[in-house]
PDB file of C-alpha atoms in Angstrom:
ATOM      1  CA  THR A 194      -7.548  25.779 -10.814  1.00 44.00           C
ATOM      2  CA  ALA A 195      -9.675  23.678  -8.654  1.00 44.00           C
ATOM      3  CA  PRO A 196     -10.070  24.393  -4.949  1.00 50.00           C
ATOM      4  CA  MET A 197      -8.143  23.246  -2.400  1.00 52.00           C
ATOM      5  CA  ILE A 198      -9.265  19.955  -0.869  1.00 49.00           C
ATOM      6  CA  PRO A 199      -9.964  20.494   2.718  1.00 50.00           C
ATOM      7  CA  MET A 200      -7.468  17.961   4.989  1.00 52.00           C
ATOM      8  CA  ALA A 201     -10.086  16.610   7.482  1.00 47.00           C
ATOM      9  CA  THR A 202     -12.780  14.907   4.198  1.00 49.00           C
ATOM     10  CA  LEU A 203      -9.735  12.499   3.274  1.00 56.00           C
ATOM     11  CA  PRO A 204      -9.005  11.016   6.869  1.00 59.00           C
ATOM     12  CA  GLY A 205      -6.173   8.403   7.423  1.00 71.00           C
ATOM     13  CA  ILE A 206      -4.050  10.075   4.493  1.00 81.00           C
ATOM     14  CA  THR A 207      -0.993  11.568   5.988  1.00 89.00           C
ATOM     15  CA  PRO A 208       2.388  12.956   4.665  1.00 91.00           C
ATOM     16  CA  PRO A 209       4.913  10.693   4.751  1.00 94.00           C
ATOM     17  CA  LYS A 210       7.863  10.775   6.755  1.00 95.00           C
ATOM     18  CA  PHE A 211      11.740  10.537   6.155  1.00 96.00           C
ATOM     19  CA  SER A 212      14.524  10.468   8.613  1.00 95.00           C
ATOM     20  CA  GLY A 213      17.828   9.849   5.974  1.00 92.00           C
ATOM     21  CA  ALA A 214      18.426   6.334   7.578  1.00 89.00           C
ATOM     22  CA  LYS A 215      20.357   4.132   5.563  1.00 81.00           C
ATOM     23  CA  ASN A 216      17.301   1.841   5.279  1.00 84.00           C
ATOM     24  CA  GLU A 217      15.036   4.353   4.395  1.00 89.00           C
ATOM     25  CA  ASP A 218      13.870   5.321   0.855  1.00 88.00           C
ATOM     26  CA  VAL A 219      14.159   8.970  -0.686  1.00 91.00           C
ATOM     27  CA  PHE A 220      12.801   7.738  -3.961  1.00 89.00           C
ATOM     28  CA  THR A 221       9.638   6.652  -2.580  1.00 91.00           C
ATOM     29  CA  PHE A 222       9.145   9.010   0.050  1.00 94.00           C
ATOM     30  CA  CYS A 223       9.556  12.306  -2.935  1.00 93.00           C
ATOM     31  CA  VAL A 224       6.735  10.585  -5.211  1.00 91.00           C
ATOM     32  CA  ASN A 225       4.090  10.342  -2.008  1.00 93.00           C
ATOM     33  CA  MET A 226       5.610  13.228  -0.704  1.00 95.00           C
ATOM     34  CA  GLN A 227       5.000  15.169  -4.089  1.00 93.00           C
ATOM     35  CA  ARG A 228       1.809  13.049  -4.277  1.00 91.00           C
ATOM     36  CA  TYR A 229       0.629  14.088  -1.584  1.00 92.00           C
ATOM     37  CA  LEU A 230       1.042  18.022  -2.249  1.00 92.00           C
ATOM     38  CA  THR A 231      -0.552  17.683  -5.201  1.00 90.00           C
ATOM     39  CA  LEU A 232      -3.738  15.842  -3.976  1.00 89.00           C
ATOM     40  CA  PHE A 233      -4.239  18.748  -1.512  1.00 88.00           C
ATOM     41  CA  GLN A 234      -3.056  21.244  -4.057  1.00 89.00           C
ATOM     42  CA  LEU A 235      -0.655  23.059  -1.585  1.00 88.00           C
ATOM     43  CA  PRO A 236       0.747  26.160  -2.604  1.00 90.00           C
ATOM     44  CA  ASP A 237       4.667  26.203  -2.442  1.00 91.00           C
ATOM     45  CA  GLU A 238       4.515  28.359   0.785  1.00 90.00           C
ATOM     46  CA  GLN A 239       2.672  25.756   3.257  1.00 91.00           C
ATOM     47  CA  ALA A 240       4.409  22.858   1.525  1.00 92.00           C
ATOM     48  CA  MET A 241       7.590  23.897   2.909  1.00 93.00           C
ATOM     49  CA  ILE A 242       5.632  23.669   6.353  1.00 92.00           C
ATOM     50  CA  ILE A 243       4.486  20.448   5.593  1.00 93.00           C
ATOM     51  CA  MET A 244       7.713  19.009   4.503  1.00 94.00           C
ATOM     52  CA  ALA A 245       9.601  20.699   7.647  1.00 93.00           C
ATOM     53  CA  MET A 246       6.784  18.691   9.947  1.00 94.00           C
ATOM     54  CA  HIS A 247       7.823  15.667   8.072  1.00 96.00           C
ATOM     55  CA  LEU A 248      11.651  15.653   8.138  1.00 97.00           C
ATOM     56  CA  SER A 249      13.719  14.170  11.044  1.00 96.00           C
ATOM     57  CA  GLY A 250      16.719  12.606  11.632  1.00 95.00           C
ATOM     58  CA  VAL A 251      20.124  14.147   9.316  1.00 94.00           C
ATOM     59  CA  ALA A 252      17.552  14.817   6.629  1.00 95.00           C
ATOM     60  CA  GLY A 253      15.654  17.218   9.059  1.00 95.00           C
ATOM     61  CA  LYS A 254      19.073  18.478   9.728  1.00 94.00           C
ATOM     62  CA  TRP A 255      19.764  19.324   5.531  1.00 94.00           C
ATOM     63  CA  PHE A 256      16.470  20.919   5.780  1.00 95.00           C
ATOM     64  CA  ASN A 257      16.871  23.383   8.248  1.00 93.00           C
ATOM     65  CA  SER A 258      19.915  24.479   7.277  1.00 90.00           C
ATOM     66  CA  LYS A 259      19.301  24.533   3.064  1.00 90.00           C
ATOM     67  CA  TYR A 260      15.982  26.122   4.184  1.00 91.00           C
ATOM     68  CA  PRO A 261      15.688  28.383   7.411  1.00 89.00           C
ATOM     69  CA  PRO A 262      12.634  30.567   8.296  1.00 84.00           C
ATOM     70  CA  GLY A 263      12.238  33.195   5.966  1.00 82.00           C
ATOM     71  CA  CYS A 264      14.980  32.071   3.266  1.00 81.00           C
ATOM     72  CA  ASP A 265      14.387  32.842  -0.223  1.00 80.00           C
ATOM     73  CA  PRO A 266      10.821  31.743  -1.733  1.00 79.00           C
ATOM     74  CA  THR A 267      11.503  27.678  -3.084  1.00 87.00           C
ATOM     75  CA  THR A 268       9.691  25.665  -5.094  1.00 91.00           C
ATOM     76  CA  ALA A 269       8.384  22.049  -3.058  1.00 92.00           C
ATOM     77  CA  LYS A 270       9.315  20.283  -6.634  1.00 91.00           C
ATOM     78  CA  ALA A 271      13.290  21.987  -6.117  1.00 93.00           C
ATOM     79  CA  VAL A 272      13.520  20.822  -2.656  1.00 94.00           C
ATOM     80  CA  LEU A 273      12.113  17.625  -3.666  1.00 94.00           C
ATOM     81  CA  GLU A 274      14.629  17.229  -6.157  1.00 92.00           C
ATOM     82  CA  GLU A 275      17.514  18.488  -4.491  1.00 92.00           C
ATOM     83  CA  LEU A 276      16.465  16.214  -1.466  1.00 94.00           C
ATOM     84  CA  HIS A 277      16.428  13.139  -3.364  1.00 92.00           C
ATOM     85  CA  ASN A 278      19.911  13.953  -5.453  1.00 88.00           C
ATOM     86  CA  THR A 279      21.406  14.888  -1.717  1.00 89.00           C
ATOM     87  CA  PHE A 280      20.506  11.576   0.372  1.00 88.00           C
ATOM     88  CA  ASN A 281      20.358   9.508  -2.879  1.00 85.00           C
ATOM     89  CA  LYS A 282      23.917   9.881  -3.323  1.00 72.00           C
ATOM     90  CA  THR A 283      24.628   9.490   0.236  1.00 70.00           C
ATOM     91  CA  ILE A 284      22.591   6.194   0.116  1.00 64.00           C
ATOM     92  CA  ASP A 285      24.880   5.054  -2.488  1.00 74.00           C
ATOM     93  CA  ARG A 286      28.237   6.018  -1.198  1.00 80.00           C
ATOM     94  CA  THR A 287      27.376   4.104   2.452  1.00 82.00           C
ATOM     95  CA  GLN A 288      26.510   1.158   0.583  1.00 83.00           C
ATOM     96  CA  LEU A 289      30.219   1.202  -1.717  1.00 86.00           C
ATOM     97  CA  ARG A 290      31.938   1.842   1.696  1.00 89.00           C
ATOM     98  CA  TYR A 291      30.188  -1.467   3.235  1.00 86.00           C
ATOM     99  CA  ARG A 292      31.167  -2.867  -0.026  1.00 90.00           C
ATOM    100  CA  PHE A 293      34.629  -1.746   0.113  1.00 93.00           C
ATOM    101  CA  HIS A 294      35.839  -2.635   3.933  1.00 92.00           C
ATOM    102  CA  ASN A 295      33.904  -6.310   2.891  1.00 92.00           C
ATOM    103  CA  LEU A 296      35.817  -6.683  -0.401  1.00 94.00           C
ATOM    104  CA  VAL A 297      37.445  -9.665  -0.480  1.00 95.00           C
ATOM    105  CA  GLN A 298      40.044 -12.138  -3.528  1.00 94.00           C
ATOM    106  CA  LYS A 299      37.393 -14.545  -5.165  1.00 91.00           C
ATOM    107  CA  GLY A 300      38.599 -14.484  -8.236  1.00 89.00           C
ATOM    108  CA  SER A 301      42.113 -13.465  -9.601  1.00 91.00           C
ATOM    109  CA  VAL A 302      44.375 -11.154  -7.779  1.00 93.00           C
ATOM    110  CA  THR A 303      44.227  -8.427 -10.841  1.00 91.00           C
ATOM    111  CA  ASP A 304      40.114  -8.618 -10.715  1.00 91.00           C
ATOM    112  CA  TYR A 305      40.481  -8.363  -6.783  1.00 94.00           C
ATOM    113  CA  GLY A 306      43.051  -5.569  -7.229  1.00 94.00           C
ATOM    114  CA  ARG A 307      40.757  -3.297  -9.875  1.00 92.00           C
ATOM    115  CA  GLU A 308      37.984  -3.392  -8.159  1.00 92.00           C
ATOM    116  CA  PHE A 309      40.163  -1.994  -4.615  1.00 94.00           C
ATOM    117  CA  ILE A 310      41.555   0.920  -6.601  1.00 93.00           C
ATOM    118  CA  HIS A 311      38.321   1.698  -7.759  1.00 89.00           C
ATOM    119  CA  LEU A 312      36.499   1.782  -4.830  1.00 90.00           C
ATOM    120  CA  MET A 313      39.586   3.502  -3.133  1.00 91.00           C
ATOM    121  CA  GLY A 314      39.129   6.284  -6.203  1.00 88.00           C
ATOM    122  CA  VAL A 315      35.169   6.612  -5.617  1.00 82.00           C
ATOM    123  CA  LEU A 316      35.165   7.067  -1.869  1.00 86.00           C
ATOM    124  CA  ASN A 317      38.243   9.316  -2.116  1.00 86.00           C
ATOM    125  CA  ILE A 318      40.573   6.888   0.045  1.00 92.00           C
ATOM    126  CA  SER A 319      43.537   7.592   0.124  1.00 91.00           C
ATOM    127  CA  ASP A 320      46.885   5.034   0.450  1.00 92.00           C
ATOM    128  CA  ASN A 321      47.654   4.432   4.304  1.00 93.00           C
ATOM    129  CA  PRO A 322      48.727   1.637   6.279  1.00 94.00           C
ATOM    130  CA  GLN A 323      45.034   0.612   7.723  1.00 94.00           C
ATOM    131  CA  VAL A 324      43.786   0.462   3.891  1.00 95.00           C
ATOM    132  CA  ILE A 325      47.113  -1.245   2.225  1.00 96.00           C
ATOM    133  CA  PHE A 326      46.712  -3.997   5.317  1.00 95.00           C
ATOM    134  CA  GLN A 327      43.033  -4.105   4.182  1.00 96.00           C
ATOM    135  CA  PHE A 328      43.908  -5.749   0.671  1.00 96.00           C
ATOM    136  CA  ILE A 329      46.500  -7.662   2.284  1.00 96.00           C
ATOM    137  CA  ASN A 330      43.681  -9.303   4.699  1.00 95.00           C
ATOM    138  CA  GLY A 331      41.397 -10.306   1.769  1.00 96.00           C
ATOM    139  CA  LEU A 332      43.976 -12.245  -0.236  1.00 96.00           C
ATOM    140  CA  LYS A 333      43.655 -15.842  -0.858  1.00 94.00           C
ATOM    141  CA  ARG A 334      44.547 -17.387   2.390  1.00 93.00           C
ATOM    142  CA  GLU A 335      48.719 -17.969   0.486  1.00 92.00           C
ATOM    143  CA  THR A 336      49.053 -14.967  -1.271  1.00 94.00           C
ATOM    144  CA  LYS A 337      48.222 -13.252   2.218  1.00 94.00           C
ATOM    145  CA  SER A 338      50.773 -14.965   4.367  1.00 93.00           C
ATOM    146  CA  GLN A 339      53.782 -14.731   1.735  1.00 91.00           C
ATOM    147  CA  LEU A 340      52.410 -10.456   1.873  1.00 93.00           C
ATOM    148  CA  ALA A 341      51.681 -10.962   5.256  1.00 90.00           C
ATOM    149  CA  MET A 342      55.600  -9.663   6.296  1.00 89.00           C
ATOM    150  CA  THR A 343      56.673  -7.380   3.431  1.00 92.00           C
ATOM    151  CA  GLU A 344      55.872  -3.104   4.002  1.00 93.00           C
ATOM    152  CA  PHE A 345      54.660  -1.482   1.400  1.00 95.00           C
ATOM    153  CA  HIS A 346      53.830   2.090   0.709  1.00 94.00           C
ATOM    154  CA  THR A 347      51.075   1.867  -1.264  1.00 95.00           C
ATOM    155  CA  VAL A 348      47.946  -0.711  -2.170  1.00 95.00           C
ATOM    156  CA  GLN A 349      49.066  -0.816  -5.693  1.00 95.00           C
ATOM    157  CA  ASP A 350      53.160  -2.124  -4.088  1.00 96.00           C
ATOM    158  CA  ALA A 351      51.055  -4.910  -2.476  1.00 96.00           C
ATOM    159  CA  ILE A 352      48.563  -5.700  -5.981  1.00 96.00           C
ATOM    160  CA  LEU A 353      52.305  -6.041  -8.041  1.00 95.00           C
ATOM    161  CA  ALA A 354      53.574  -7.903  -5.447  1.00 95.00           C
ATOM    162  CA  ALA A 355      50.332 -10.063  -4.899  1.00 95.00           C
ATOM    163  CA  THR A 356      50.265 -10.741  -9.023  1.00 93.00           C
ATOM    164  CA  LYS A 357      54.265 -11.056  -9.113  1.00 92.00           C
ATOM    165  CA  TYR A 358      53.334 -14.534  -6.505  1.00 91.00           C
ATOM    166  CA  ASP A 359      50.239 -15.919  -8.026  1.00 86.00           C
ATOM    167  CA  SER A 360      51.877 -15.730 -11.005  1.00 85.00           C
ATOM    168  CA  THR A 361      54.517 -17.587  -9.750  1.00 83.00           C
ATOM    169  CA  MET A 362      52.530 -20.094  -8.014  1.00 75.00           C
ATOM    170  CA  PHE A 363      50.763 -20.560 -11.748  1.00 62.00           C
ATOM    171  CA  VAL A 364      53.937 -21.906 -13.130  1.00 59.00           C
ATOM    172  CA  ARG A 365      55.184 -23.766 -10.799  1.00 59.00           C
ATOM    173  CA  SER A 366      51.784 -25.780 -10.588  1.00 57.00           C
ATOM    174  CA  GLY A 367      53.053 -27.647 -13.489  1.00 54.00           C
ATOM    175  CA  PHE A 368      49.828 -26.825 -15.422  1.00 47.00           C
ATOM    176  CA  HIS A 369      51.636 -26.043 -18.806  1.00 42.00           C
ATOM    177  CA  GLN A 370      52.619 -29.513 -18.513  1.00 41.00           C
ATOM    178  CA  SER A 371      49.284 -30.915 -17.835  1.00 40.00           C
ATOM    179  CA  ARG A 372      47.450 -28.596 -20.429  1.00 42.00           C
ATOM    180  CA  PRO A 373      45.927 -30.303 -23.270  1.00 41.00           C
ATOM    181  CA  LYS A 374      48.078 -30.495 -26.494  1.00 41.00           C
ATOM    182  CA  HIS A 375      45.903 -28.448 -28.762  1.00 41.00           C
ATOM    183  CA  HIS A 376      45.387 -25.756 -25.946  1.00 39.00           C
ATOM    184  CA  ASP A 377      45.235 -22.190 -27.033  1.00 40.00           C
ATOM    185  CA  ASP A 378      47.651 -20.170 -25.579  1.00 39.00           C
ATOM    186  CA  SER A 379      46.243 -16.785 -26.474  1.00 34.00           C
ATOM    187  CA  ALA A 380      44.103 -17.172 -23.422  1.00 33.00           C
ATOM    188  CA  MET A 381      46.820 -17.989 -21.263  1.00 31.00           C
ATOM    189  CA  ASP A 382      48.604 -15.265 -18.499  1.00 33.00           C
ATOM    190  CA  VAL A 383      45.554 -12.861 -19.069  1.00 30.00           C
ATOM    191  CA  ASP A 384      45.161 -11.556 -15.435  1.00 34.00           C
ATOM    192  CA  MET A 385      49.382 -10.884 -15.494  1.00 30.00           C
ATOM    193  CA  ILE A 386      49.088  -8.701 -18.936  1.00 27.00           C
ATOM    194  CA  GLN A 387      45.965  -6.962 -17.188  1.00 33.00           C
ATOM    195  CA  VAL A 388      48.101  -5.800 -14.506  1.00 31.00           C
ATOM    196  CA  LYS A 389      51.194  -5.092 -16.649  1.00 33.00           C
ATOM    197  CA  SER A 390      49.758  -2.906 -18.501  1.00 30.00           C
TER     198      SER A 390
END
């Protein structure tokens, strides 16, 4: 193997830093750190020290708890892979939680309810009054006002009630009378069929 490049011969090249903050990209950190370690051909023992010195915040706490001084030796590549997997999931989960708390109905009740339930499952959120209120509050104005005074035990109950109200309003709106003569009936009430399934 080639001899290790003395750090003093490459001024201005410093290891990247990472704290695990939401606005940081763990992928970029891992790629740049691996490039740095490869450039200087640092053995794993020294690489672990370099990484420990340049991780801070929640990332630093994670590293220190996983790899305290005197722990069993491992490779820098394995550590970077585990770091990436850990904080990539954390960032994705944070983004999903933000999306969940800002979710509102833009299309049909069916689409809104399906995404709401999906995100509840992904984020492991159970039914509770606050979550049910959040679902109702994200409905369109007329449907929300109709359901606001009703007590529901589950989000699914609220979805079914909202869908039933919307389908009632759909019929009362006189849509059937205003349809073109050769309108394709097979395209009707897709939302209601999906909710019942």
